[in-house]
Tab-separated table of C-alpha atoms in Angstrom:
chain	number	residue	atom	x	y	z
A	1	MET	CA	-0.301	-0.054	-0.225
A	2	LEU	CA	1.507	3.404	-1.483
A	3	ASP	CA	0.696	6.556	-1.012
A	4	ARG	CA	-0.050	6.833	-4.647
A	5	GLY	CA	-2.138	3.003	-4.449
A	6	LEU	CA	-1.520	-0.246	-4.532
A	7	VAL	CA	1.083	-3.127	-5.871
A	8	LEU	CA	0.396	-6.809	-6.210
A	9	MET	CA	2.461	-9.390	-7.242
A	10	SER	CA	1.736	-13.635	-7.344
A	11	ASP	CA	3.355	-16.462	-8.719
A	12	THR	CA	1.375	-19.068	-10.576
A	13	ARG	CA	2.981	-21.985	-9.192
A	14	THR	CA	0.560	-24.426	-6.988
A	15	ASN	CA	1.707	-28.141	-5.723
A	16	SER	CA	0.548	-31.394	-4.956
A	17	GLY	CA	3.573	-32.715	-3.664
A	18	VAL	CA	7.197	-31.753	-6.106
A	19	ASP	CA	6.402	-33.873	-8.899
A	20	ASN	CA	3.135	-32.211	-9.316
A	21	ILE	CA	3.332	-29.086	-9.885
A	22	SER	CA	1.150	-26.406	-12.538
A	23	VAL	CA	0.844	-22.722	-12.874
A	24	PHE	CA	-1.839	-21.245	-12.369
A	25	ARG	CA	-3.472	-17.705	-11.876
A	26	LYS	CA	-3.895	-16.764	-8.377
A	27	MET	CA	-4.369	-12.977	-8.503
A	28	TYR	CA	-7.365	-11.837	-10.207
A	29	HIS	CA	-9.616	-8.561	-10.531
A	30	TRP	CA	-13.314	-6.385	-11.282
A	31	ASN	CA	-13.515	-3.668	-12.130
A	32	VAL	CA	-16.276	-0.558	-12.988
A	33	PRO	CA	-14.397	2.529	-14.536
A	34	GLY	CA	-15.085	5.172	-12.403
A	35	ASP	CA	-17.063	3.269	-9.670
A	36	ARG	CA	-14.398	0.654	-8.524
A	37	MET	CA	-12.064	-1.604	-8.814
A	38	ILE	CA	-11.376	-4.847	-6.851
A	39	ALA	CA	-8.542	-7.325	-6.623
A	40	VAL	CA	-7.971	-10.749	-5.133
A	41	MET	CA	-4.877	-13.053	-4.382
A	42	THR	CA	-4.851	-16.625	-2.924
A	43	ALA	CA	-2.995	-18.764	-1.157
A	44	GLY	CA	-3.343	-21.973	-0.391
A	45	ASN	CA	-6.066	-25.054	-1.706
A	46	LEU	CA	-5.654	-24.552	-5.164
A	47	ALA	CA	-9.927	-26.722	-5.300
A	48	THR	CA	-10.945	-24.336	-2.184
A	49	THR	CA	-9.868	-20.774	-4.190
A	50	GLN	CA	-10.536	-21.524	-7.595
A	51	ALA	CA	-14.390	-22.420	-5.561
A	52	VAL	CA	-14.116	-19.305	-3.818
A	53	VAL	CA	-13.441	-17.003	-7.037
A	54	SER	CA	-16.062	-18.734	-9.130
A	55	GLN	CA	-18.966	-17.817	-7.059
A	56	LEU	CA	-17.535	-14.338	-6.268
A	57	GLU	CA	-17.554	-14.504	-10.536
A	58	GLU	CA	-20.702	-16.314	-11.043
A	59	ARG	CA	-22.542	-13.360	-8.700
A	60	THR	CA	-20.368	-10.511	-10.482
A	61	LYS	CA	-22.443	-12.332	-13.813
A	62	ALA	CA	-25.392	-13.471	-12.653
A	63	PRO	CA	-27.963	-9.358	-12.063
A	64	ASP	CA	-30.543	-11.555	-10.089
A	65	GLU	CA	-28.051	-12.178	-7.538
A	66	ARG	CA	-26.538	-8.839	-8.014
A	67	ASP	CA	-27.149	-7.190	-3.974
A	68	ASN	CA	-24.566	-10.081	-2.955
A	69	SER	CA	-22.217	-8.915	-5.529
A	70	LEU	CA	-18.942	-7.484	-5.030
A	71	LEU	CA	-20.056	-4.912	-7.347
A	72	LYS	CA	-23.037	-3.359	-5.639
A	73	ALA	CA	-21.001	-3.877	-2.013
A	74	PRO	CA	-20.738	-0.074	-0.655
A	75	THR	CA	-17.514	-0.169	0.741
A	76	MET	CA	-14.353	-2.425	0.800
A	77	PHE	CA	-14.832	-3.604	4.047
A	78	GLN	CA	-18.183	-5.332	2.509
A	79	VAL	CA	-16.423	-6.620	-0.185
A	80	ALA	CA	-13.636	-8.170	2.166
A	81	THR	CA	-17.067	-9.394	4.548
A	82	GLU	CA	-18.487	-11.207	1.963
A	83	ILE	CA	-15.352	-12.873	0.408
A	84	GLY	CA	-14.136	-14.025	3.997
A	85	LYS	CA	-17.751	-15.176	4.473
A	86	LEU	CA	-17.822	-17.210	1.439
A	87	LEU	CA	-14.109	-18.155	2.017
A	88	ARG	CA	-15.223	-19.177	5.152
A	89	THR	CA	-18.101	-21.986	3.797
A	90	THR	CA	-16.332	-22.980	1.517
A	91	ILE	CA	-13.296	-24.343	3.601
A	92	GLU	CA	-15.567	-25.536	5.960
A	93	GLY	CA	-18.033	-27.521	3.550
A	94	ARG	CA	-15.043	-29.185	1.508
A	95	GLN	CA	-13.883	-30.150	5.514
A	96	SER	CA	-17.401	-31.468	7.052
A	97	ALA	CA	-17.629	-33.380	3.443
A	98	ASN	CA	-14.926	-35.305	4.285
A	99	GLY	CA	-15.209	-35.784	7.869
A	100	GLU	CA	-12.208	-36.710	10.476
A	101	LYS	CA	-9.911	-36.534	7.305
A	102	GLY	CA	-11.056	-32.997	6.307
A	103	LYS	CA	-9.664	-31.452	9.480
A	104	GLY	CA	-7.173	-28.883	9.000
A	105	ARG	CA	-6.953	-29.839	5.277
A	106	PHE	CA	-8.930	-27.239	2.042
A	107	THR	CA	-7.538	-23.906	3.785
A	108	ALA	CA	-6.783	-21.149	2.316
A	109	SER	CA	-5.805	-17.583	2.560
A	110	MET	CA	-6.542	-14.040	0.491
A	111	ILE	CA	-5.661	-10.506	0.224
A	112	VAL	CA	-8.199	-8.205	-0.823
A	113	ALA	CA	-6.949	-4.991	-2.265
A	114	GLY	CA	-9.043	-2.155	-4.057
A	115	GLN	CA	-11.334	1.065	-4.298
A	116	ILE	CA	-14.575	2.239	-4.110
A	117	ALA	CA	-14.966	5.892	-5.605
A	118	GLY	CA	-14.801	8.432	-2.670
A	119	MET	CA	-12.726	6.403	-0.280
A	120	GLU	CA	-9.588	5.356	0.229
A	121	PRO	CA	-7.764	2.631	-1.463
A	122	ARG	CA	-7.689	-0.275	1.395
A	123	LEU	CA	-6.477	-3.382	1.920
A	124	PHE	CA	-7.253	-6.706	3.123
A	125	MET	CA	-5.840	-9.977	4.794
A	126	VAL	CA	-8.383	-12.541	4.590
A	127	TYR	CA	-7.921	-15.698	7.186
A	128	PRO	CA	-9.667	-19.313	6.430
A	129	GLU	CA	-11.754	-18.564	8.937
A	130	GLY	CA	-13.150	-15.791	7.372
A	131	ASN	CA	-12.710	-12.187	9.757
A	132	PHE	CA	-9.968	-10.395	8.328
A	133	ILE	CA	-7.564	-7.457	9.447
A	134	GLU	CA	-6.687	-4.572	7.289
A	135	ALA	CA	-3.760	-2.958	6.471
A	136	SER	CA	-2.487	0.816	7.906
A	137	TRP	CA	0.560	2.554	7.290
A	138	ASP	CA	2.093	0.885	10.669
A	139	THR	CA	1.891	-1.668	8.716
A	140	PRO	CA	1.397	-1.331	5.490
A	141	PHE	CA	2.105	-4.573	3.226
A	142	PHE	CA	0.807	-7.776	3.429
A	143	GLN	CA	1.964	-11.620	2.100
A	144	ILE	CA	0.121	-14.757	2.546
A	145	GLY	CA	1.925	-18.114	1.390
A	146	GLU	CA	5.621	-18.593	1.736
A	147	THR	CA	6.048	-14.955	3.308
A	148	LYS	CA	9.203	-14.955	5.440
A	149	TYR	CA	12.193	-15.407	2.686
A	150	GLY	CA	11.451	-12.615	0.976
A	151	ARG	CA	10.463	-10.184	4.474
A	152	PRO	CA	13.638	-8.470	5.273
A	153	ILE	CA	14.470	-6.617	2.040
A	154	ILE	CA	10.435	-5.657	2.190
A	155	LEU	CA	10.680	-4.129	5.746
A	156	ARG	CA	14.166	-2.794	4.764
A	157	GLY	CA	13.258	-1.681	1.426
A	158	TYR	CA	9.512	-0.630	1.514
A	159	ASP	CA	8.330	3.891	1.618
A	160	ARG	CA	4.945	4.685	1.487
A	161	ASP	CA	6.345	7.782	-1.422
A	162	MET	CA	8.187	5.577	-3.913
A	163	SER	CA	7.312	5.010	-7.164
A	164	PHE	CA	4.939	2.462	-8.240
A	165	GLU	CA	8.194	1.367	-10.441
A	166	ASP	CA	10.180	0.976	-7.403
A	167	ALA	CA	7.861	-0.992	-5.372
A	168	VAL	CA	7.341	-3.710	-8.565
A	169	LYS	CA	11.118	-3.882	-7.933
A	170	LEU	CA	11.565	-4.371	-4.641
A	171	LEU	CA	8.676	-6.830	-4.799
A	172	MET	CA	10.855	-8.838	-7.311
A	173	VAL	CA	13.768	-8.623	-5.591
A	174	SER	CA	11.493	-9.957	-2.488
A	175	PHE	CA	10.128	-12.638	-4.531
A	176	ASP	CA	13.345	-13.623	-5.895
A	177	SER	CA	14.929	-14.740	-2.758
A	178	THR	CA	11.965	-16.364	-2.032
A	179	LEU	CA	12.291	-18.573	-5.801
A	180	LYS	CA	16.006	-19.046	-4.940
A	181	ALA	CA	14.959	-20.751	-1.447
A	182	ASN	CA	11.398	-22.641	-1.949
A	183	LEU	CA	10.477	-24.698	-5.212
A	184	SER	CA	6.876	-24.484	-4.090
A	185	VAL	CA	6.549	-20.720	-5.303
A	186	GLY	CA	7.880	-20.417	-9.214
A	187	LEU	CA	7.755	-18.462	-12.548
A	188	PRO	CA	5.835	-16.715	-14.068
A	189	LEU	CA	4.699	-14.166	-11.297
A	190	ASP	CA	1.660	-11.572	-12.120
A	191	VAL	CA	2.005	-8.257	-11.867
A	192	MET	CA	-0.712	-5.229	-10.704
A	193	VAL	CA	-0.521	-1.376	-9.959
A	194	ILE	CA	-3.971	-0.025	-8.738
A	195	GLU	CA	-3.671	3.565	-8.811
A	196	ARG	CA	-5.278	5.785	-6.466
A	197	ASP	CA	-8.808	7.087	-8.226
A	198	GLY	CA	-8.237	4.859	-11.299
A	199	PHE	CA	-10.072	2.366	-10.632
A	200	ALA	CA	-8.604	0.003	-12.999
A	201	PRO	CA	-5.193	-1.549	-13.579
A	202	LYS	CA	-2.896	1.124	-14.619
A	203	HIS	CA	-0.045	-1.817	-14.925
A	204	GLU	CA	-0.944	-5.808	-15.569
A	205	HIS	CA	2.291	-7.701	-16.636
A	206	ARG	CA	3.092	-11.489	-16.163
A	207	VAL	CA	6.749	-12.079	-15.203
A	208	SER	CA	8.340	-15.289	-17.780
A	209	LEU	CA	11.060	-17.256	-17.328
A	210	ASP	CA	12.539	-15.343	-19.926
A	211	ASP	CA	11.622	-12.148	-18.735
A	212	PRO	CA	14.647	-10.007	-19.313
A	213	TYR	CA	14.106	-7.547	-16.656
A	214	PHE	CA	13.787	-9.948	-13.960
A	215	ASN	CA	16.549	-11.751	-14.422
A	216	ALA	CA	18.589	-8.864	-14.683
A	217	ILE	CA	17.314	-7.926	-11.369
A	218	SER	CA	18.165	-11.259	-10.347
A	219	SER	CA	21.513	-11.900	-11.127
A	220	SER	CA	22.519	-8.180	-10.255
A	221	TRP	CA	21.074	-8.693	-6.873
A	222	GLY	CA	23.874	-11.044	-5.610
A	223	ASP	CA	26.415	-8.555	-6.400
A	224	ALA	CA	24.451	-5.557	-5.066
A	225	LEU	CA	23.913	-7.730	-1.824
A	226	LYS	CA	27.288	-8.567	-1.289
A	227	ASN	CA	28.867	-4.859	-2.009
A	228	ALA	CA	26.134	-3.396	0.594
A	229	PHE	CA	27.898	-6.543	2.175
A	230	HIS	CA	31.789	-5.526	2.312
A	231	SER	CA	30.364	-1.555	3.193
A	232	LEU	CA	29.936	-3.021	6.735
A	233	PRO	CA	32.276	-1.773	9.067
A	234	ASP	CA	34.604	-5.108	9.263
A	235	TYR	CA	34.564	-6.935	13.040
A	236	SER	CA	37.496	-7.750	14.840
A	237	PHE	CA	38.107	-10.736	17.481
A	238	TYR	CA	39.883	-7.502	19.662
A	239	SER	CA	37.632	-5.324	19.715
A	240	GLU	CA	35.500	-5.964	22.729
B	1	MET	CA	31.857	-24.024	7.356
B	2	LEU	CA	34.616	-22.661	5.590
B	3	ASP	CA	37.818	-23.933	4.443
B	4	ARG	CA	39.904	-22.094	7.393
B	5	GLY	CA	37.420	-23.819	9.862
B	6	LEU	CA	34.041	-23.161	11.355
B	7	VAL	CA	31.650	-20.874	12.496
B	8	LEU	CA	28.725	-20.441	14.986
B	9	MET	CA	25.873	-18.596	16.021
B	10	SER	CA	23.202	-19.064	18.164
B	11	ASP	CA	20.066	-16.561	19.645
B	12	THR	CA	19.552	-16.806	23.766
B	13	ARG	CA	15.843	-16.594	23.714
B	14	THR	CA	13.321	-19.435	24.292
B	15	ASN	CA	9.419	-19.364	25.457
B	16	SER	CA	6.535	-21.003	26.179
B	17	GLY	CA	4.379	-18.464	24.702
B	18	VAL	CA	5.805	-14.358	24.196
B	19	ASP	CA	4.676	-13.759	27.459
B	20	ASN	CA	7.220	-15.790	29.349
B	21	ILE	CA	10.715	-15.428	27.611
B	22	SER	CA	13.725	-16.085	29.564
B	23	VAL	CA	17.623	-16.320	27.974
B	24	PHE	CA	19.551	-19.242	28.181
B	25	ARG	CA	22.511	-20.842	26.059
B	26	LYS	CA	21.992	-22.559	23.218
B	27	MET	CA	25.684	-23.514	22.302
B	28	TYR	CA	28.286	-25.855	24.551
B	29	HIS	CA	31.726	-27.345	23.777
B	30	TRP	CA	34.196	-29.818	24.899
B	31	ASN	CA	37.508	-29.833	23.841
B	32	VAL	CA	40.503	-31.103	24.934
B	33	PRO	CA	43.340	-29.673	23.473
B	34	GLY	CA	45.524	-30.781	20.506
B	35	ASP	CA	43.345	-33.751	20.217
B	36	ARG	CA	39.277	-32.619	19.428
B	37	MET	CA	36.672	-29.644	19.510
B	38	ILE	CA	33.037	-30.374	19.786
B	39	ALA	CA	30.362	-27.932	19.798
B	40	VAL	CA	26.600	-28.335	19.579
B	41	MET	CA	24.083	-25.859	19.238
B	42	THR	CA	20.458	-26.654	19.994
B	43	ALA	CA	16.432	-25.807	18.422
B	44	GLY	CA	13.171	-26.514	20.266
B	45	ASN	CA	12.235	-28.038	23.311
B	46	LEU	CA	14.259	-26.157	25.991
B	47	ALA	CA	13.837	-29.619	28.730
B	48	THR	CA	14.675	-32.079	25.935
B	49	THR	CA	17.772	-30.290	24.996
B	50	GLN	CA	18.993	-29.657	28.330
B	51	ALA	CA	18.134	-33.283	29.025
B	52	VAL	CA	20.925	-33.954	26.460
B	53	VAL	CA	23.399	-31.201	26.600
B	54	SER	CA	23.471	-32.820	30.776
B	55	GLN	CA	23.602	-35.867	29.695
B	56	LEU	CA	26.705	-35.533	27.275
B	57	GLU	CA	28.432	-33.374	30.324
B	58	GLU	CA	27.566	-36.048	32.413
B	59	ARG	CA	29.914	-38.802	30.358
B	60	THR	CA	32.673	-36.199	29.580
B	61	LYS	CA	33.022	-36.371	33.365
B	62	ALA	CA	32.275	-39.763	34.597
B	63	PRO	CA	35.105	-41.375	33.767
B	64	ASP	CA	33.612	-45.557	34.355
B	65	GLU	CA	31.043	-44.797	31.386
B	66	ARG	CA	33.678	-42.844	28.801
B	67	ASP	CA	33.391	-45.724	26.421
B	68	ASN	CA	30.463	-43.604	25.661
B	69	SER	CA	31.853	-39.977	25.411
B	70	LEU	CA	32.097	-37.196	23.227
B	71	LEU	CA	35.249	-36.496	24.613
B	72	LYS	CA	36.738	-41.229	23.746
B	73	ALA	CA	34.588	-41.368	19.953
B	74	PRO	CA	37.288	-42.152	17.459
B	75	THR	CA	35.720	-39.614	14.454
B	76	MET	CA	33.025	-36.841	14.516
B	77	PHE	CA	30.469	-39.526	12.574
B	78	GLN	CA	30.913	-41.700	15.909
B	79	VAL	CA	29.994	-38.056	17.940
B	80	ALA	CA	26.653	-37.267	15.702
B	81	THR	CA	25.727	-40.806	15.802
B	82	GLU	CA	26.027	-40.941	19.728
B	83	ILE	CA	24.199	-37.451	19.398
B	84	GLY	CA	21.674	-38.549	17.482
B	85	LYS	CA	20.917	-41.528	19.889
B	86	LEU	CA	20.223	-39.908	22.231
B	87	LEU	CA	17.952	-36.730	20.984
B	88	ARG	CA	15.897	-39.329	19.415
B	89	THR	CA	15.561	-41.577	23.231
B	90	THR	CA	15.309	-38.153	24.900
B	91	ILE	CA	12.730	-37.155	22.559
B	92	GLU	CA	10.681	-40.624	22.689
B	93	GLY	CA	11.130	-41.612	26.911
B	94	ARG	CA	9.208	-37.678	27.168
B	95	GLN	CA	6.321	-38.360	24.786
B	96	SER	CA	6.267	-42.131	25.191
B	97	ALA	CA	5.506	-40.683	29.014
B	98	ASN	CA	2.522	-38.188	28.198
B	99	GLY	CA	1.234	-40.778	26.156
B	100	GLU	CA	-1.423	-39.240	23.529
B	101	LYS	CA	-1.083	-35.562	24.429
B	102	GLY	CA	2.864	-36.385	24.039
B	103	LYS	CA	2.540	-36.876	20.620
B	104	GLY	CA	4.948	-34.485	18.574
B	105	ARG	CA	5.790	-32.044	21.208
B	106	PHE	CA	9.018	-31.933	22.458
B	107	THR	CA	11.325	-31.664	19.661
B	108	ALA	CA	14.763	-30.735	18.815
B	109	SER	CA	17.099	-30.630	16.832
B	110	MET	CA	20.656	-30.174	16.986
B	111	ILE	CA	24.009	-28.825	14.632
B	112	VAL	CA	26.935	-30.481	15.814
B	113	ALA	CA	30.428	-29.172	14.047
B	114	GLY	CA	33.730	-29.841	15.809
B	115	GLN	CA	36.794	-31.958	14.383
B	116	ILE	CA	39.236	-34.269	16.039
B	117	ALA	CA	42.301	-34.887	15.290
B	118	GLY	CA	44.333	-36.271	12.026
B	119	MET	CA	40.433	-35.584	9.937
B	120	GLU	CA	38.858	-33.248	8.314
B	121	PRO	CA	36.577	-30.318	10.845
B	122	ARG	CA	32.978	-31.411	9.891
B	123	LEU	CA	29.393	-30.472	10.408
B	124	PHE	CA	26.512	-32.178	10.898
B	125	MET	CA	22.707	-31.626	11.590
B	126	VAL	CA	20.707	-33.803	14.020
B	127	TYR	CA	17.110	-34.895	13.497
B	128	PRO	CA	14.867	-35.078	16.179
B	129	GLU	CA	14.416	-38.771	15.209
B	130	GLY	CA	18.459	-39.504	15.980
B	131	ASN	CA	19.393	-39.210	11.615
B	132	PHE	CA	21.783	-36.768	10.883
B	133	ILE	CA	23.588	-35.235	7.077
B	134	GLU	CA	26.466	-33.938	7.167
B	135	ALA	CA	27.614	-30.461	5.586
B	136	SER	CA	29.389	-30.473	1.786
B	137	TRP	CA	30.648	-27.630	-0.183
B	138	ASP	CA	27.213	-28.102	-1.481
B	139	THR	CA	25.359	-26.983	1.300
B	140	PRO	CA	28.442	-25.840	3.208
B	141	PHE	CA	26.154	-24.624	6.042
B	142	PHE	CA	22.918	-25.510	8.349
B	143	GLN	CA	20.116	-23.387	10.053
B	144	ILE	CA	17.687	-25.188	13.189
B	145	GLY	CA	14.769	-22.758	14.506
B	146	GLU	CA	13.744	-20.105	13.014
B	147	THR	CA	15.838	-20.446	9.529
B	148	LYS	CA	13.847	-18.481	6.660
B	149	TYR	CA	14.088	-14.791	7.694
B	150	GLY	CA	17.916	-15.044	7.588
B	151	ARG	CA	19.048	-17.560	4.708
B	152	PRO	CA	18.630	-15.173	1.458
B	153	ILE	CA	21.238	-13.405	2.763
B	154	ILE	CA	23.757	-15.992	3.493
B	155	LEU	CA	23.184	-17.996	0.607
B	156	ARG	CA	24.063	-14.736	-1.506
B	157	GLY	CA	26.993	-13.523	1.161
B	158	TYR	CA	28.733	-16.552	1.731
B	159	ASP	CA	32.608	-17.789	-0.009
B	160	ARG	CA	34.049	-21.060	1.517
B	161	ASP	CA	37.469	-18.716	1.651
B	162	MET	CA	36.324	-15.678	3.352
B	163	SER	CA	37.648	-14.851	6.676
B	164	PHE	CA	36.712	-15.369	10.169
B	165	GLU	CA	35.288	-12.187	10.296
B	166	ASP	CA	33.287	-11.641	7.689
B	167	ALA	CA	31.729	-15.052	8.062
B	168	VAL	CA	30.990	-13.820	11.743
B	169	LYS	CA	30.099	-10.422	9.824
B	170	LEU	CA	27.052	-12.065	8.125
B	171	LEU	CA	25.980	-14.265	10.709
B	172	MET	CA	25.292	-11.319	12.265
B	173	VAL	CA	23.676	-9.689	9.396
B	174	SER	CA	21.799	-12.702	9.056
B	175	PHE	CA	20.339	-13.035	12.549
B	176	ASP	CA	19.555	-9.129	12.284
B	177	SER	CA	16.757	-10.226	9.702
B	178	THR	CA	15.546	-12.768	11.766
B	179	LEU	CA	15.510	-10.737	15.210
B	180	LYS	CA	13.577	-7.925	12.735
B	181	ALA	CA	10.862	-9.927	12.343
B	182	ASN	CA	10.446	-13.309	14.725
B	183	LEU	CA	10.190	-12.099	18.500
B	184	SER	CA	10.866	-15.828	19.303
B	185	VAL	CA	14.560	-14.975	18.347
B	186	GLY	CA	16.190	-12.828	20.935
B	187	LEU	CA	19.564	-11.218	22.389
B	188	PRO	CA	22.137	-11.949	23.042
B	189	LEU	CA	23.991	-13.648	20.158
B	190	ASP	CA	26.353	-16.259	20.957
B	191	VAL	CA	29.592	-16.702	18.364
B	192	MET	CA	32.118	-19.181	18.343
B	193	VAL	CA	34.896	-19.252	15.499
B	194	ILE	CA	36.607	-22.915	15.631
B	195	GLU	CA	39.876	-22.410	13.392
B	196	ARG	CA	41.085	-26.190	11.172
B	197	ASP	CA	43.566	-27.723	14.133
B	198	GLY	CA	42.514	-25.292	16.592
B	199	PHE	CA	41.200	-27.724	19.057
B	200	ALA	CA	39.729	-24.709	21.574
B	201	PRO	CA	38.205	-22.505	20.345
B	202	LYS	CA	39.698	-19.713	18.455
B	203	HIS	CA	37.421	-17.308	19.225
B	204	GLU	CA	34.075	-16.253	21.374
B	205	HIS	CA	31.919	-13.435	22.296
B	206	ARG	CA	28.481	-12.875	23.346
B	207	VAL	CA	26.567	-9.886	22.055
B	208	SER	CA	24.445	-8.395	23.860
B	209	LEU	CA	22.047	-6.065	23.575
B	210	ASP	CA	24.302	-2.835	24.159
B	211	ASP	CA	27.025	-4.566	21.683
B	212	PRO	CA	28.537	-1.516	19.779
B	213	TYR	CA	29.470	-3.609	16.798
B	214	PHE	CA	25.960	-5.428	16.343
B	215	ASN	CA	23.912	-2.671	16.997
B	216	ALA	CA	26.194	-0.583	14.144
B	217	ILE	CA	25.780	-3.517	11.440
B	218	SER	CA	21.802	-4.041	12.549
B	219	SER	CA	21.483	0.045	11.622
B	220	SER	CA	23.851	0.071	8.432
B	221	TRP	CA	22.567	-2.669	7.309
B	222	GLY	CA	19.009	-0.685	6.545
B	223	ASP	CA	21.079	1.866	4.501
B	224	ALA	CA	22.927	-0.543	2.771
B	225	LEU	CA	20.155	-2.511	1.401
B	226	LYS	CA	18.288	0.683	0.680
B	227	ASN	CA	21.258	1.321	-1.700
B	228	ALA	CA	22.168	-1.961	-3.230
B	229	PHE	CA	18.348	-1.891	-4.070
B	230	HIS	CA	18.643	1.534	-5.287
B	231	SER	CA	21.822	0.000	-7.471
B	232	LEU	CA	19.091	-2.414	-9.604
B	233	PRO	CA	18.179	-1.020	-12.956
B	234	ASP	CA	14.582	0.898	-12.839
B	235	TYR	CA	11.524	-0.731	-13.407
B	236	SER	CA	9.717	0.874	-16.092
B	237	PHE	CA	6.052	0.239	-17.433
B	238	TYR	CA	6.799	1.163	-21.161
B	239	SER	CA	9.659	-1.600	-21.638
B	240	GLU	CA	7.873	-5.162	-22.466
């Protein structure tokens, strides 16, 4: 979450074990020009997240159900509430259908980002239980899925007034660390920039395996980190 | 693991919930000048790791049991085997004493590092099951406990021929990222350097809350990272 809007990035790898990996989009959006822009990113059980997104899609298409729809919700808070309810009931449905062996499976979480005209851009993290928290300037970013490897650089590099381009670069560096450490995260990556009061994606990009910019970042970040490391004061055994 | 020896670092925080944190050493060593140097670092259930270390300590003290002892083991492989057996039986003992509710509790893992005269320095990671893996130049470092936040910088900054001082600096940067992200990891830190064929700690240091060097690293690493980040090529919306 930046002063000028919202920047999202997701990978596309899903797996049922390391010998069964696939590419599925984990970023979705719906918008009404001039009125609202709503984006969702997903992590966790793919069948669960696809079921939730399909239900959201259907609601946006069936006019007679539009009283439930993201496109009619009066606030982003209502949007997050609606998505949380759908996520919780989807997970509960699968778990109860599978009895004892369904326990703790089918879980998923989501990030909901967007803006409705006349209000601020907002960013939420929705838990499997259907409840959610909202980003603030004290905690201005959320991660779901494999969050740890990529977190330190975001903590250090983030500034609320950074440009969209710098934010995309920061997220690419963060994802690069995660990609290098965890096989369950993989290219391609999806990038989306939502400008304040834009109500449509300002920028969308899929970072594929042969993306020249991402590859340049990935290869030069190692050297840049080494230079940063060597710029720090040296340790001495005798200075204590 | 470096060409010139072994470098170890551990934190000292243990917790039973965020409202019950304590300081306990997680790094131990035993050495016989000219003959052997054996160090152990622990992660996981504190009662388990203390029980294992106490048994190791007692064995080094009771001459009539020395056929089991770390100080008599002919190789580091035997040392790791011995520690693995002790770890596994300690965990199993606690679990079976607690029946169903003991399942999956009391678990712990260890890093074993050291050298016995006439052989190479060696580094092992011992699992709760008692089995273990050994570091090689393909995988020259191990982490236990909260491993993820601090891993990317080690992956990028490590060189097998780096100086001991640079390796300590690298581990401090790595721990700094972890300390900033996870409350269950905390100062002070323990540092130990084991030089090849030294058979005694070459350097020991406890990094306390007011350690001037660590504080300098911690505060300048943020700036160094930002500079590294800005040295990377800029992203553009229009270059695709």
